[in-house]
Amino acid sequence: MQEVAKGAEIVTKFSNVSPEFKNDGWLKAFANSPVKDPVLYAINNNITIEGKDAKEWAYENNYQIKTSIGLKKEIIKEQQWSKDLEGKWKETEVEVKKDKVEVQISDPVKSMRTQDKSSGEKLESLIVDFTKQATTKNVTDKEVAKFYDNIMKELKKENYLTQQDIEGIKKDLKYQDNIENTTNLLNAKSFKLNSKDTIYYKVGNFCEKIGLSNISNYFMKKISPENLNEIHDTQKLIAESIKIGNILKQKGNQGIQPKRVEAVKEIAFSKLQAKRENQKQR
């Protein structure tokens, strides 16, 4: 009964099935199927769980599948009551043969975890190389674009992306915005951000936006909370500077724009420094 209740709880989270199936139709479906585990059933029948691919759901919830693989005879000892030759009831220990269900426990996404870790490590080698470049000098949009190209090529090799996926990503206007944002963040040397953590953050964000949350988490977990807060603060301040620069440009004040933008950056840097000092004093 406990297994049935557990199965029913998971079935209620099935997303793309009919209300009838969720109600009691699943009992009949499972009875007619060799697969009894709800998550394995969802995987085999392309059913999503809480709006997610069943394997992804199993991954995030650390779900293990228990599969019955047959019956095994075992001998156990039991206390039984029986009458002796004198007709008196007597408790004796006897050996009894019983059927025991053999259960195999498997992790349907173990290979996915292994692949995510392996792919993350391969991307990390690209990040390390690019960090050396970003630390020693300012980077250009062209160099950042090439870096993201290399990231996507590696993801394609690992079968996370297809060529069609890559072409679609590049056509998205937000992709170019992401390149420019990455360039601005890496070139904000006065904010003294950790370059490697900054690239971890940008690659993590990029992977999240293209639907690779597991790869994204791999990189986000590598960033210290303090560095993550500084990256967030810096992004906001750079965005404010660019916004003011764009307003000045629209008003036709191109001549004074560079000086004004630099002034805004200095103010922004001062704000960030003040915030850091306040945090240290707490």
JSON list of N, CA and C in Angstrom, two decimals, residues 6 45 97 168 196:
[
{"chain": "A", "resi": 6, "resn": "LYS", "atom": "N", "xyz": [2.86, 6.09, -2.80]},
{"chain": "A", "resi": 6, "resn": "LYS", "atom": "CA", "xyz": [3.99, 6.85, -3.33]},
{"chain": "A", "resi": 6, "resn": "LYS", "atom": "C", "xyz": [3.84, 7.06, -4.83]},
{"chain": "A", "resi": 45, "resn": "ASN", "atom": "N", "xyz": [7.11, 6.81, -21.70]},
{"chain": "A", "resi": 45, "resn": "ASN", "atom": "CA", "xyz": [5.93, 7.29, -22.42]},
{"chain": "A", "resi": 45, "resn": "ASN", "atom": "C", "xyz": [5.94, 8.79, -22.69]},
{"chain": "A", "resi": 97, "resn": "LYS", "atom": "N", "xyz": [9.59, -22.31, 3.76]},
{"chain": "A", "resi": 97, "resn": "LYS", "atom": "CA", "xyz": [10.02, -21.72, 2.49]},
{"chain": "A", "resi": 97, "resn": "LYS", "atom": "C", "xyz": [9.05, -20.62, 2.07]},
{"chain": "A", "resi": 168, "resn": "GLY", "atom": "N", "xyz": [19.96, 29.11, -34.26]},
{"chain": "A", "resi": 168, "resn": "GLY", "atom": "CA", "xyz": [18.82, 29.81, -33.66]},
{"chain": "A", "resi": 168, "resn": "GLY", "atom": "C", "xyz": [19.24, 30.74, -32.54]},
{"chain": "A", "resi": 196, "resn": "LYS", "atom": "N", "xyz": [37.60, 34.83, -13.20]},
{"chain": "A", "resi": 196, "resn": "LYS", "atom": "CA", "xyz": [37.12, 33.46, -13.44]},
{"chain": "A", "resi": 196, "resn": "LYS", "atom": "C", "xyz": [35.68, 33.31, -12.96]}
]
